[in-house]
Amino acid sequence: MSGSSQIYRSSTTAPVNIAVIKYWGKRDTALNLPTNSSLSLTLSQKSLRAHTTASCSESFTSPDSLILNGEKEDIQSSKRTQACLKNLRSLREKLEAKDGSLPKLSKLTLRLVSANNFPTAAGLASSAAGFAALVRAIADLYELPQSPEELSIIARQGSGSACRSLMGGFVAWRAGTKEDGSDSLAEEVAPVSHWPEMRALVLVVSAEKKGVSSTAGMQTTVETSTLARARFSEIVPRRMKEIEKAIHEKDFETFARITMQDSNSFHAICLDSWPPIHYMNDVSRAAMNAVETANRKAGKLICAYTFDAGPNAVIYYLEEHTHQAAGVFKSILPRIPGWEGEFGEMIRPNEFGSLEQKSLMTLKAGVSRVICTGVGGGPEKIEEHLVDEKGIAVPHE
Amino acid sequence: MSGSSQIYRSSTTAPVNIAVIKYWGKRDTALNLPTNSSLSLTLSQKSLRAHTTASCSESFTSPDSLILNGEKEDIQSSKRTQACLKNLRSLREKLEAKDGSLPKLSKLTLRLVSANNFPTAAGLASSAAGFAALVRAIADLYELPQSPEELSIIARQGSGSACRSLMGGFVAWRAGTKEDGSDSLAEEVAPVSHWPEMRALVLVVSAEKKGVSSTAGMQTTVETSTLARARFSEIVPRRMKEIEKAIHEKDFETFARITMQDSNSFHAICLDSWPPIHYMNDVSRAAMNAVETANRKAGKLICAYTFDAGPNAVIYYLEEHTHQAAGVFKSILPRIPGWEGEFGEMIRPNEFGSLEQKSLMTLKAGVSRVICTGVGGGPEKIEEHLVDEKGIAVPHE
């Protein structure tokens, strides 16, 4: 390794996104093409973000490498990562072919270093933020002119939902119909500034063990659920239209109802799979119950639960209902970590009304931490690099 | 009241039935016409039965009355009970019109007394056995010539699933298509003698509170579940054919798979309802897990779970697999009540293999009793009357 070779670096942060219309089912497993469109909110990077530095240099010995949270990852045998790298290199090659003065970065070994600002143990899907950051950082390193929509086609091949983390605000992933996946990409439905009052409270539930992996679970559902077909072909397309309209009109009640219904629909087709798949547990159901109680007390829908492939609850609400929605949980769970920070401190504890004792005890026993956040922007280019000027990975904190 | 008037009495016992293809959804709420056909196993009356005496006399003052488990029921305002009584009286009137020598029982006040041999607290649907016993006892009192199929049309109006408790063995309730419900009736698919080795183990789970009532829940599902339509129109009709064939061929593995899939499908459309309906809890899921573990260990399907509108598990298995199937639960839950009696005593405790610790603890904490039973026969006429020779209700034990 020659220390004198130039080190090219670019760093970015990328957000987590939590879907309100769920992605569950692939029509093509190699290209990560989904059975249905989906829609998510990008969450603020103050709370949750992946930070990735892409670097390359003639001094780096092959092969390409990735260090994730201080651990070396095996990216050579990861088809998904290889697909992303190949696509990005190919775009760089085209630039270099057009402009001979450009350094031939496409020929250099990539050294990638990534770190999340949240514990992996929290059970939050970090792969979306991770692949979005990886694609964005390399695209920046290569100075690619492609738009986030175009890059989302590449990120999608890393991890389906990663395509939605390349943009901020309210993001749709259009399923597309083409066999090569060239129309299966993410689009901004509305920017953060359209509805910046949207908040999210994550209840982190300690699960005894990780359930079925998303990739395996999705295939089981596609192959065996007799109820799923209607979801893919009719129910989700209708809901996509309805929730996009609700977002454009800032109609929280419709947004909330569809969000909850679609989460339930997703878990219903999981239960209808063979063998059946369970992600929610009694703690999840106690959280649903608390949301229903808060909505009943308010006389309208002021908060909405949604559950991904795990027991954690994500609860969306508007800033004006912070007290009535998130305050209930702060009152029930005052001493668990996560209430600090900009979004959390403003939440005043609020009596939980008629929530039944059993749900109360289940939440107290089962929720290990909260994350207080809100809708946020897309990836950001930053100058804090995880690879130093000599090309060495900065030690993980 | 004149003590010298003749007291006419007839008594019957009727069984509980547990569906393997679930009834969930009415296309006509007044007539209890279902959205789909269903199929159940009639369970042995040694373990679970309703015992009903129907009596009438000129000495009984109006109105008709029913004492259930020692408590007077308000049957005047029960449209369902009134529909049964009206239909049965009408059939008796026709007999009396044809044969003038018959006593005019149709004009006399009915005094009905009923008792279950199992605690209502067990959360077992007792209305099926109750209405079947009521209809059978009055039909016997009136000496009606109608077949069980014909009487099932009347029992159905009391409680939908009651129609299946008028026969033993394996019983289908044909949804029918007629508006007046005259083709919505129960039929024997196979008698007990066809497959007498079929056993059932009920795990009684103590729920914190009764969930949504079946009648209310069904309507919520029919009106709101977007996934239910496929279940009603395609999935259940296909499964009915498959499971009837499996029963005829005594193919337990196919029977078991369809039983489990249909239970999951039913709970999936409950979750997909708005507001969502939950009947299973973490104890139910631990029971599913234990069944899956026993099947995995056996290398084939030797037992099948099914869940009705509550957290109780019913586990079907064949006598030859008593040790491998029910023995697992006896080993996990040796000290709870219910292992005594003919079916229970033969179960030898069996190691539970690789069942995870969490499921084990959840079952130990959540199952309050078991009921060991098997497939059994239909209603039986008995001479033990719950109304004495003077027309007085025998005190409830």
mmCIF file with all atom_site columns, N, CA and C in Angstrom, chain A residues 208-209 226-227 229 231 234-235 238-239 257 260-261 264-265 267-269 271-272 274 276 278 280-282 285 288 292 305 356 358, chain B residues 208-209 226-227 229 231 234-235 238-239 257 260-261 264-265 267-269 271-272 274 276 278 280-282 285 288 292 305 356 358:
data_model
loop_
_atom_site.group_PDB
_atom_site.id
_atom_site.type_symbol
_atom_site.label_atom_id
_atom_site.label_alt_id
_atom_site.label_comp_id
_atom_site.label_asym_id
_atom_site.label_entity_id
_atom_site.label_seq_id
_atom_site.pdbx_PDB_ins_code
_atom_site.Cartn_x
_atom_site.Cartn_y
_atom_site.Cartn_z
_atom_site.occupancy
_atom_site.B_iso_or_equiv
_atom_site.pdbx_formal_charge
_atom_site.auth_seq_id
_atom_site.auth_comp_id
_atom_site.auth_asym_id
_atom_site.auth_atom_id
_atom_site.pdbx_PDB_model_num
ATOM 1   N N  . GLU A 1 208 ? -38.117 -11.879 22.342 1.00 0.00 ? 208 GLU A N  1
ATOM 2   C CA . GLU A 1 208 ? -37.292 -12.994 22.830 1.00 0.00 ? 208 GLU A CA 1
ATOM 3   C C  . GLU A 1 208 ? -36.278 -13.434 21.784 1.00 0.00 ? 208 GLU A C  1
ATOM 4   N N  . LYS A 1 209 ? -36.712 -13.412 20.534 1.00 0.00 ? 209 LYS A N  1
ATOM 5   C CA . LYS A 1 209 ? -35.785 -13.764 19.459 1.00 0.00 ? 209 LYS A CA 1
ATOM 6   C C  . LYS A 1 209 ? -36.286 -13.116 18.179 1.00 0.00 ? 209 LYS A C  1
ATOM 7   N N  . THR A 1 226 ? -53.368 -17.376 0.793  1.00 0.00 ? 226 THR A N  1
ATOM 8   C CA . THR A 1 226 ? -54.486 -17.331 -0.152 1.00 0.00 ? 226 THR A CA 1
ATOM 9   C C  . THR A 1 226 ? -55.189 -15.979 -0.099 1.00 0.00 ? 226 THR A C  1
ATOM 10  N N  . LEU A 1 227 ? -54.941 -15.215 0.949  1.00 0.00 ? 227 LEU A N  1
ATOM 11  C CA . LEU A 1 227 ? -55.572 -13.897 1.065  1.00 0.00 ? 227 LEU A CA 1
ATOM 12  C C  . LEU A 1 227 ? -54.725 -12.801 0.419  1.00 0.00 ? 227 LEU A C  1
ATOM 13  N N  . ARG A 1 229 ? -53.307 -12.307 -2.460 1.00 0.00 ? 229 ARG A N  1
ATOM 14  C CA . ARG A 1 229 ? -53.494 -11.872 -3.840 1.00 0.00 ? 229 ARG A CA 1
ATOM 15  C C  . ARG A 1 229 ? -54.363 -10.613 -3.928 1.00 0.00 ? 229 ARG A C  1
ATOM 16  N N  . ARG A 1 231 ? -54.754 -8.407  -1.661 1.00 0.00 ? 231 ARG A N  1
ATOM 17  C CA . ARG A 1 231 ? -53.967 -7.278  -1.157 1.00 0.00 ? 231 ARG A CA 1
ATOM 18  C C  . ARG A 1 231 ? -53.070 -6.698  -2.240 1.00 0.00 ? 231 ARG A C  1
ATOM 19  N N  . GLU A 1 234 ? -55.535 -5.409  -5.542 1.00 0.00 ? 234 GLU A N  1
ATOM 20  C CA . GLU A 1 234 ? -56.644 -4.450  -5.410 1.00 0.00 ? 234 GLU A CA 1
ATOM 21  C C  . GLU A 1 234 ? -56.515 -3.517  -4.211 1.00 0.00 ? 234 GLU A C  1
ATOM 22  N N  . ILE A 1 235 ? -56.235 -4.131  -3.042 1.00 0.00 ? 235 ILE A N  1
ATOM 23  C CA . ILE A 1 235 ? -56.359 -3.359  -1.802 1.00 0.00 ? 235 ILE A CA 1
ATOM 24  C C  . ILE A 1 235 ? -55.271 -2.287  -1.709 1.00 0.00 ? 235 ILE A C  1
ATOM 25  N N  . ARG A 1 238 ? -55.593 0.692   -4.235 1.00 0.00 ? 238 ARG A N  1
ATOM 26  C CA . ARG A 1 238 ? -56.634 1.631   -3.816 1.00 0.00 ? 238 ARG A CA 1
ATOM 27  C C  . ARG A 1 238 ? -56.147 2.491   -2.643 1.00 0.00 ? 238 ARG A C  1
ATOM 28  N N  . ARG A 1 239 ? -55.495 1.818   -1.678 1.00 0.00 ? 239 ARG A N  1
ATOM 29  C CA . ARG A 1 239 ? -55.010 2.576   -0.510 1.00 0.00 ? 239 ARG A CA 1
ATOM 30  C C  . ARG A 1 239 ? -53.927 3.577   -0.872 1.00 0.00 ? 239 ARG A C  1
ATOM 31  N N  . ARG A 1 257 ? -56.180 6.273   9.608  1.00 0.00 ? 257 ARG A N  1
ATOM 32  C CA . ARG A 1 257 ? -56.987 5.062   9.424  1.00 0.00 ? 257 ARG A CA 1
ATOM 33  C C  . ARG A 1 257 ? -56.328 4.113   8.427  1.00 0.00 ? 257 ARG A C  1
ATOM 34  N N  . MET A 1 260 ? -53.180 2.407   9.872  1.00 0.00 ? 260 MET A N  1
ATOM 35  C CA . MET A 1 260 ? -53.469 1.296   10.790 1.00 0.00 ? 260 MET A CA 1
ATOM 36  C C  . MET A 1 260 ? -54.037 0.101   10.038 1.00 0.00 ? 260 MET A C  1
ATOM 37  N N  . GLN A 1 261 ? -54.959 0.369   9.105  1.00 0.00 ? 261 GLN A N  1
ATOM 38  C CA . GLN A 1 261 ? -55.548 -0.733  8.338  1.00 0.00 ? 261 GLN A CA 1
ATOM 39  C C  . GLN A 1 261 ? -54.490 -1.467  7.528  1.00 0.00 ? 261 GLN A C  1
ATOM 40  N N  . ASN A 1 264 ? -52.378 -3.696  9.722  1.00 0.00 ? 264 ASN A N  1
ATOM 41  C CA . ASN A 1 264 ? -53.139 -4.898  10.086 1.00 0.00 ? 264 ASN A CA 1
ATOM 42  C C  . ASN A 1 264 ? -53.262 -5.856  8.905  1.00 0.00 ? 264 ASN A C  1
ATOM 43  N N  . SER A 1 265 ? -53.451 -5.312  7.717  1.00 0.00 ? 265 SER A N  1
ATOM 44  C CA . SER A 1 265 ? -53.567 -6.143  6.508  1.00 0.00 ? 265 SER A CA 1
ATOM 45  C C  . SER A 1 265 ? -52.271 -6.918  6.267  1.00 0.00 ? 265 SER A C  1
ATOM 46  N N  . HIS A 1 267 ? -49.994 -7.775  8.562  1.00 0.00 ? 267 HIS A N  1
ATOM 47  C CA . HIS A 1 267 ? -49.834 -8.840  9.561  1.00 0.00 ? 267 HIS A CA 1
ATOM 48  C C  . HIS A 1 267 ? -50.873 -9.948  9.364  1.00 0.00 ? 267 HIS A C  1
ATOM 49  N N  . ALA A 1 268 ? -52.022 -9.593  8.775  1.00 0.00 ? 268 ALA A N  1
ATOM 50  C CA . ALA A 1 268 ? -53.036 -10.617 8.477  1.00 0.00 ? 268 ALA A CA 1
ATOM 51  C C  . ALA A 1 268 ? -52.521 -11.594 7.420  1.00 0.00 ? 268 ALA A C  1
ATOM 52  N N  . ILE A 1 269 ? -51.877 -11.084 6.368  1.00 0.00 ? 269 ILE A N  1
ATOM 53  C CA . ILE A 1 269 ? -51.382 -12.022 5.344  1.00 0.00 ? 269 ILE A CA 1
ATOM 54  C C  . ILE A 1 269 ? -50.176 -12.805 5.871  1.00 0.00 ? 269 ILE A C  1
ATOM 55  N N  . LEU A 1 271 ? -50.071 -13.958 8.998  1.00 0.00 ? 271 LEU A N  1
ATOM 56  C CA . LEU A 1 271 ? -50.745 -15.018 9.763  1.00 0.00 ? 271 LEU A CA 1
ATOM 57  C C  . LEU A 1 271 ? -51.356 -16.045 8.819  1.00 0.00 ? 271 LEU A C  1
ATOM 58  N N  . ASP A 1 272 ? -51.776 -15.588 7.638  1.00 0.00 ? 272 ASP A N  1
ATOM 59  C CA . ASP A 1 272 ? -52.408 -16.469 6.655  1.00 0.00 ? 272 ASP A CA 1
ATOM 60  C C  . ASP A 1 272 ? -51.371 -17.255 5.847  1.00 0.00 ? 272 ASP A C  1
ATOM 61  N N  . TRP A 1 274 ? -48.175 -19.983 5.247  1.00 0.00 ? 274 TRP A N  1
ATOM 62  C CA . TRP A 1 274 ? -47.966 -21.346 5.750  1.00 0.00 ? 274 TRP A CA 1
ATOM 63  C C  . TRP A 1 274 ? -46.513 -21.754 5.613  1.00 0.00 ? 274 TRP A C  1
ATOM 64  N N  . PRO A 1 276 ? -47.467 -20.153 9.389  1.00 0.00 ? 276 PRO A N  1
ATOM 65  C CA . PRO A 1 276 ? -47.837 -18.774 9.719  1.00 0.00 ? 276 PRO A CA 1
ATOM 66  C C  . PRO A 1 276 ? -46.659 -17.991 10.302 1.00 0.00 ? 276 PRO A C  1
ATOM 67  N N  . HIS A 1 278 ? -45.566 -14.702 12.674 1.00 0.00 ? 278 HIS A N  1
ATOM 68  C CA . HIS A 1 278 ? -46.009 -13.750 13.694 1.00 0.00 ? 278 HIS A CA 1
ATOM 69  C C  . HIS A 1 278 ? -44.923 -12.730 13.945 1.00 0.00 ? 278 HIS A C  1
ATOM 70  N N  . MET A 1 280 ? -46.062 -9.487  15.599 1.00 0.00 ? 280 MET A N  1
ATOM 71  C CA . MET A 1 280 ? -46.603 -8.751  16.751 1.00 0.00 ? 280 MET A CA 1
ATOM 72  C C  . MET A 1 280 ? -46.775 -9.702  17.934 1.00 0.00 ? 280 MET A C  1
ATOM 73  N N  . ASN A 1 281 ? -46.644 -9.159  19.140 1.00 0.00 ? 281 ASN A N  1
ATOM 74  C CA . ASN A 1 281 ? -46.915 -9.957  20.333 1.00 0.00 ? 281 ASN A CA 1
ATOM 75  C C  . ASN A 1 281 ? -47.876 -9.183  21.248 1.00 0.00 ? 281 ASN A C  1
ATOM 76  N N  . ASP A 1 282 ? -48.056 -9.667  22.471 1.00 0.00 ? 282 ASP A N  1
ATOM 77  C CA . ASP A 1 282 ? -49.025 -9.036  23.375 1.00 0.00 ? 282 ASP A CA 1
ATOM 78  C C  . ASP A 1 282 ? -48.637 -7.584  23.697 1.00 0.00 ? 282 ASP A C  1
ATOM 79  N N  . ARG A 1 285 ? -49.876 -5.561  20.822 1.00 0.00 ? 285 ARG A N  1
ATOM 80  C CA . ARG A 1 285 ? -51.333 -5.391  20.909 1.00 0.00 ? 285 ARG A CA 1
ATOM 81  C C  . ARG A 1 285 ? -51.725 -4.432  22.025 1.00 0.00 ? 285 ARG A C  1
ATOM 82  N N  . MET A 1 288 ? -51.383 -1.091  20.466 1.00 0.00 ? 288 MET A N  1
ATOM 83  C CA . MET A 1 288 ? -52.557 -0.827  19.617 1.00 0.00 ? 288 MET A CA 1
ATOM 84  C C  . MET A 1 288 ? -53.713 -0.374  20.492 1.00 0.00 ? 288 MET A C  1
ATOM 85  N N  . GLU A 1 292 ? -55.776 3.079   20.391 1.00 0.00 ? 292 GLU A N  1
ATOM 86  C CA . GLU A 1 292 ? -57.243 3.094   20.242 1.00 0.00 ? 292 GLU A CA 1
ATOM 87  C C  . GLU A 1 292 ? -57.893 3.875   21.396 1.00 0.00 ? 292 GLU A C  1
ATOM 88  N N  . TYR A 1 305 ? -50.990 3.633   14.783 1.00 0.00 ? 305 TYR A N  1
ATOM 89  C CA . TYR A 1 305 ? -49.895 2.660   14.979 1.00 0.00 ? 305 TYR A CA 1
ATOM 90  C C  . TYR A 1 305 ? -49.526 2.043   13.639 1.00 0.00 ? 305 TYR A C  1
ATOM 91  N N  . GLU A 1 356 ? -57.078 -0.200  29.830 1.00 0.00 ? 356 GLU A N  1
ATOM 92  C CA . GLU A 1 356 ? -57.250 -1.285  30.800 1.00 0.00 ? 356 GLU A CA 1
ATOM 93  C C  . GLU A 1 356 ? -55.927 -1.655  31.466 1.00 0.00 ? 356 GLU A C  1
ATOM 94  N N  . LYS A 1 358 ? -54.519 -4.396  32.227 1.00 0.00 ? 358 LYS A N  1
ATOM 95  C CA . LYS A 1 358 ? -53.702 -5.450  31.623 1.00 0.00 ? 358 LYS A CA 1
ATOM 96  C C  . LYS A 1 358 ? -52.761 -4.876  30.545 1.00 0.00 ? 358 LYS A C  1
ATOM 97  N N  . GLU B 1 208 ? -57.987 -12.103 30.022 1.00 0.00 ? 208 GLU B N  1
ATOM 98  C CA . GLU B 1 208 ? -58.254 -11.004 30.954 1.00 0.00 ? 208 GLU B CA 1
ATOM 99  C C  . GLU B 1 208 ? -59.704 -10.545 30.880 1.00 0.00 ? 208 GLU B C  1
ATOM 100 N N  . LYS B 1 209 ? -60.237 -10.544 29.672 1.00 0.00 ? 209 LYS B N  1
ATOM 101 C CA . LYS B 1 209 ? -61.634 -10.163 29.516 1.00 0.00 ? 209 LYS B CA 1
ATOM 102 C C  . LYS B 1 209 ? -62.150 -10.777 28.227 1.00 0.00 ? 209 LYS B C  1
ATOM 103 N N  . THR B 1 226 ? -61.215 -6.098  3.961  1.00 0.00 ? 226 THR B N  1
ATOM 104 C CA . THR B 1 226 ? -61.030 -6.114  2.502  1.00 0.00 ? 226 THR B CA 1
ATOM 105 C C  . THR B 1 226 ? -60.480 -7.465  2.047  1.00 0.00 ? 226 THR B C  1
ATOM 106 N N  . LEU B 1 227 ? -59.951 -8.252  2.977  1.00 0.00 ? 227 LEU B N  1
ATOM 107 C CA . LEU B 1 227 ? -59.425 -9.566  2.609  1.00 0.00 ? 227 LEU B CA 1
ATOM 108 C C  . LEU B 1 227 ? -60.490 -10.655 2.690  1.00 0.00 ? 227 LEU B C  1
ATOM 109 N N  . ARG B 1 229 ? -63.476 -11.100 1.506  1.00 0.00 ? 229 ARG B N  1
ATOM 110 C CA . ARG B 1 229 ? -64.278 -11.507 0.358  1.00 0.00 ? 229 ARG B CA 1
ATOM 111 C C  . ARG B 1 229 ? -63.701 -12.763 -0.316 1.00 0.00 ? 229 ARG B C  1
ATOM 112 N N  . ARG B 1 231 ? -61.912 -15.024 1.043  1.00 0.00 ? 231 ARG B N  1
ATOM 113 C CA . ARG B 1 231 ? -62.147 -16.166 1.929  1.00 0.00 ? 231 ARG B CA 1
ATOM 114 C C  . ARG B 1 231 ? -63.548 -16.724 1.724  1.00 0.00 ? 231 ARG B C  1
ATOM 115 N N  . GLU B 1 234 ? -63.968 -17.933 -2.407 1.00 0.00 ? 234 GLU B N  1
ATOM 116 C CA . GLU B 1 234 ? -63.071 -18.891 -3.068 1.00 0.00 ? 234 GLU B CA 1
ATOM 117 C C  . GLU B 1 234 ? -62.372 -19.844 -2.114 1.00 0.00 ? 234 GLU B C  1
ATOM 118 N N  . ILE B 1 235 ? -61.777 -19.248 -1.055 1.00 0.00 ? 235 ILE B N  1
ATOM 119 C CA . ILE B 1 235 ? -60.860 -20.052 -0.241 1.00 0.00 ? 235 ILE B CA 1
ATOM 120 C C  . ILE B 1 235 ? -61.613 -21.122 0.543  1.00 0.00 ? 235 ILE B C  1
ATOM 121 N N  . ARG B 1 238 ? -63.105 -24.055 -1.605 1.00 0.00 ? 238 ARG B N  1
ATOM 122 C CA . ARG B 1 238 ? -62.061 -24.998 -2.011 1.00 0.00 ? 238 ARG B CA 1
ATOM 123 C C  . ARG B 1 238 ? -61.645 -25.882 -0.830 1.00 0.00 ? 238 ARG B C  1
ATOM 124 N N  . ARG B 1 239 ? -61.454 -25.236 0.334  1.00 0.00 ? 239 ARG B N  1
ATOM 125 C CA . ARG B 1 239 ? -61.033 -26.014 1.505  1.00 0.00 ? 239 ARG B CA 1
ATOM 126 C C  . ARG B 1 239 ? -62.089 -27.012 1.953  1.00 0.00 ? 239 ARG B C  1
ATOM 127 N N  . ARG B 1 257 ? -53.375 -29.886 8.122  1.00 0.00 ? 257 ARG B N  1
ATOM 128 C CA . ARG B 1 257 ? -52.900 -28.662 7.467  1.00 0.00 ? 257 ARG B CA 1
ATOM 129 C C  . ARG B 1 257 ? -54.055 -27.708 7.189  1.00 0.00 ? 257 ARG B C  1
ATOM 130 N N  . MET B 1 260 ? -55.377 -26.051 10.412 1.00 0.00 ? 260 MET B N  1
ATOM 131 C CA . MET B 1 260 ? -54.536 -24.956 10.911 1.00 0.00 ? 260 MET B CA 1
ATOM 132 C C  . MET B 1 260 ? -54.615 -23.744 9.994  1.00 0.00 ? 260 MET B C  1
ATOM 133 N N  . GLN B 1 261 ? -54.575 -23.994 8.687  1.00 0.00 ? 261 GLN B N  1
ATOM 134 C CA . GLN B 1 261 ? -54.644 -22.871 7.744  1.00 0.00 ? 261 GLN B CA 1
ATOM 135 C C  . GLN B 1 261 ? -55.965 -22.124 7.869  1.00 0.00 ? 261 GLN B C  1
ATOM 136 N N  . ASN B 1 264 ? -56.021 -19.959 10.952 1.00 0.00 ? 264 ASN B N  1
ATOM 137 C CA . ASN B 1 264 ? -55.210 -18.751 10.730 1.00 0.00 ? 264 ASN B CA 1
ATOM 138 C C  . ASN B 1 264 ? -55.906 -17.771 9.797  1.00 0.00 ? 264 ASN B C  1
ATOM 139 N N  . SER B 1 265 ? -56.570 -18.292 8.779  1.00 0.00 ? 265 SER B N  1
ATOM 140 C CA . SER B 1 265 ? -57.291 -17.438 7.830  1.00 0.00 ? 265 SER B CA 1
ATOM 141 C C  . SER B 1 265 ? -58.406 -16.669 8.535  1.00 0.00 ? 265 SER B C  1
ATOM 142 N N  . HIS B 1 267 ? -58.533 -15.876 11.778 1.00 0.00 ? 267 HIS B N  1
ATOM 143 C CA . HIS B 1 267 ? -57.973 -14.826 12.652 1.00 0.00 ? 267 HIS B CA 1
ATOM 144 C C  . HIS B 1 267 ? -57.323 -13.708 11.826 1.00 0.00 ? 267 HIS B C  1
ATOM 145 N N  . ALA B 1 268 ? -56.883 -14.044 10.620 1.00 0.00 ? 268 ALA B N  1
ATOM 146 C CA . ALA B 1 268 ? -56.331 -13.008 9.732  1.00 0.00 ? 268 ALA B CA 1
ATOM 147 C C  . ALA B 1 268 ? -57.416 -12.019 9.312  1.00 0.00 ? 268 ALA B C  1
ATOM 148 N N  . ILE B 1 269 ? -58.600 -12.511 8.958  1.00 0.00 ? 269 ILE B N  1
ATOM 149 C CA . ILE B 1 269 ? -59.649 -11.559 8.553  1.00 0.00 ? 269 ILE B CA 1
ATOM 150 C C  . ILE B 1 269 ? -60.177 -10.792 9.769  1.00 0.00 ? 269 ILE B C  1
ATOM 151 N N  . LEU B 1 271 ? -58.134 -9.704  12.171 1.00 0.00 ? 271 LEU B N  1
ATOM 152 C CA . LEU B 1 271 ? -57.125 -8.649  12.300 1.00 0.00 ? 271 LEU B CA 1
ATOM 153 C C  . LEU B 1 271 ? -57.301 -7.602  11.207 1.00 0.00 ? 271 LEU B C  1
ATOM 154 N N  . ASP B 1 272 ? -57.787 -8.030  10.054 1.00 0.00 ? 272 ASP B N  1
ATOM 155 C CA . ASP B 1 272 ? -57.979 -7.128  8.916  1.00 0.00 ? 272 ASP B CA 1
ATOM 156 C C  . ASP B 1 272 ? -59.287 -6.326  9.039  1.00 0.00 ? 272 ASP B C  1
ATOM 157 N N  . TRP B 1 274 ? -62.026 -3.621  10.814 1.00 0.00 ? 274 TRP B N  1
ATOM 158 C CA . TRP B 1 274 ? -61.837 -2.269  11.346 1.00 0.00 ? 274 TRP B CA 1
ATOM 159 C C  . TRP B 1 274 ? -63.000 -1.867  12.245 1.00 0.00 ? 274 TRP B C  1
ATOM 160 N N  . PRO B 1 276 ? -59.754 -3.542  14.335 1.00 0.00 ? 276 PRO B N  1
ATOM 161 C CA . PRO B 1 276 ? -59.264 -4.921  14.306 1.00 0.00 ? 276 PRO B CA 1
ATOM 162 C C  . PRO B 1 276 ? -59.750 -5.727  15.510 1.00 0.00 ? 276 PRO B C  1
ATOM 163 N N  . HIS B 1 278 ? -58.975 -9.059  17.952 1.00 0.00 ? 278 HIS B N  1
ATOM 164 C CA . HIS B 1 278 ? -57.964 -10.034 18.389 1.00 0.00 ? 278 HIS B CA 1
ATOM 165 C C  . HIS B 1 278 ? -58.620 -11.063 19.284 1.00 0.00 ? 278 HIS B C  1
ATOM 166 N N  . MET B 1 280 ? -56.670 -14.319 19.669 1.00 0.00 ? 280 MET B N  1
ATOM 167 C CA . MET B 1 280 ? -55.509 -15.068 20.146 1.00 0.00 ? 280 MET B CA 1
ATOM 168 C C  . MET B 1 280 ? -54.580 -14.141 20.921 1.00 0.00 ? 280 MET B C  1
ATOM 169 N N  . ASN B 1 281 ? -53.868 -14.702 21.889 1.00 0.00 ? 281 ASN B N  1
ATOM 170 C CA . ASN B 1 281 ? -52.853 -13.934 22.606 1.00 0.00 ? 281 ASN B CA 1
ATOM 171 C C  . ASN B 1 281 ? -51.533 -14.710 22.617 1.00 0.00 ? 281 ASN B C  1
ATOM 172 N N  . ASP B 1 282 ? -50.572 -14.256 23.410 1.00 0.00 ? 282 ASP B N  1
ATOM 173 C CA . ASP B 1 282 ? -49.258 -14.900 23.409 1.00 0.00 ? 282 ASP B CA 1
ATOM 174 C C  . ASP B 1 282 ? -49.336 -16.355 23.877 1.00 0.00 ? 282 ASP B C  1
ATOM 175 N N  . ARG B 1 285 ? -50.360 -18.321 20.880 1.00 0.00 ? 285 ARG B N  1
ATOM 176 C CA . ARG B 1 285 ? -49.237 -18.475 19.959 1.00 0.00 ? 285 ARG B CA 1
ATOM 177 C C  . ARG B 1 285 ? -48.186 -19.453 20.492 1.00 0.00 ? 285 ARG B C  1
ATOM 178 N N  . MET B 1 288 ? -49.535 -22.762 19.517 1.00 0.00 ? 288 MET B N  1
ATOM 179 C CA . MET B 1 288 ? -49.239 -23.008 18.095 1.00 0.00 ? 288 MET B CA 1
ATOM 180 C C  . MET B 1 288 ? -47.797 -23.473 17.944 1.00 0.00 ? 288 MET B C  1
ATOM 181 N N  . GLU B 1 292 ? -46.360 -26.903 16.416 1.00 0.00 ? 292 GLU B N  1
ATOM 182 C CA . GLU B 1 292 ? -45.383 -26.908 15.319 1.00 0.00 ? 292 GLU B CA 1
ATOM 183 C C  . GLU B 1 292 ? -44.129 -27.702 15.707 1.00 0.00 ? 292 GLU B C  1
ATOM 184 N N  . TYR B 1 305 ? -53.690 -27.383 15.506 1.00 0.00 ? 305 TYR B N  1
ATOM 185 C CA . TYR B 1 305 ? -54.361 -26.426 16.396 1.00 0.00 ? 305 TYR B CA 1
ATOM 186 C C  . TYR B 1 305 ? -55.527 -25.792 15.671 1.00 0.00 ? 305 TYR B C  1
ATOM 187 N N  . GLU B 1 356 ? -39.019 -23.788 22.579 1.00 0.00 ? 356 GLU B N  1
ATOM 188 C CA . GLU B 1 356 ? -38.231 -22.728 23.205 1.00 0.00 ? 356 GLU B CA 1
ATOM 189 C C  . GLU B 1 356 ? -38.772 -22.371 24.597 1.00 0.00 ? 356 GLU B C  1
ATOM 190 N N  . LYS B 1 358 ? -39.267 -19.661 26.145 1.00 0.00 ? 358 LYS B N  1
ATOM 191 C CA . LYS B 1 358 ? -40.275 -18.604 26.265 1.00 0.00 ? 358 LYS B CA 1
ATOM 192 C C  . LYS B 1 358 ? -41.698 -19.174 26.092 1.00 0.00 ? 358 LYS B C  1
#
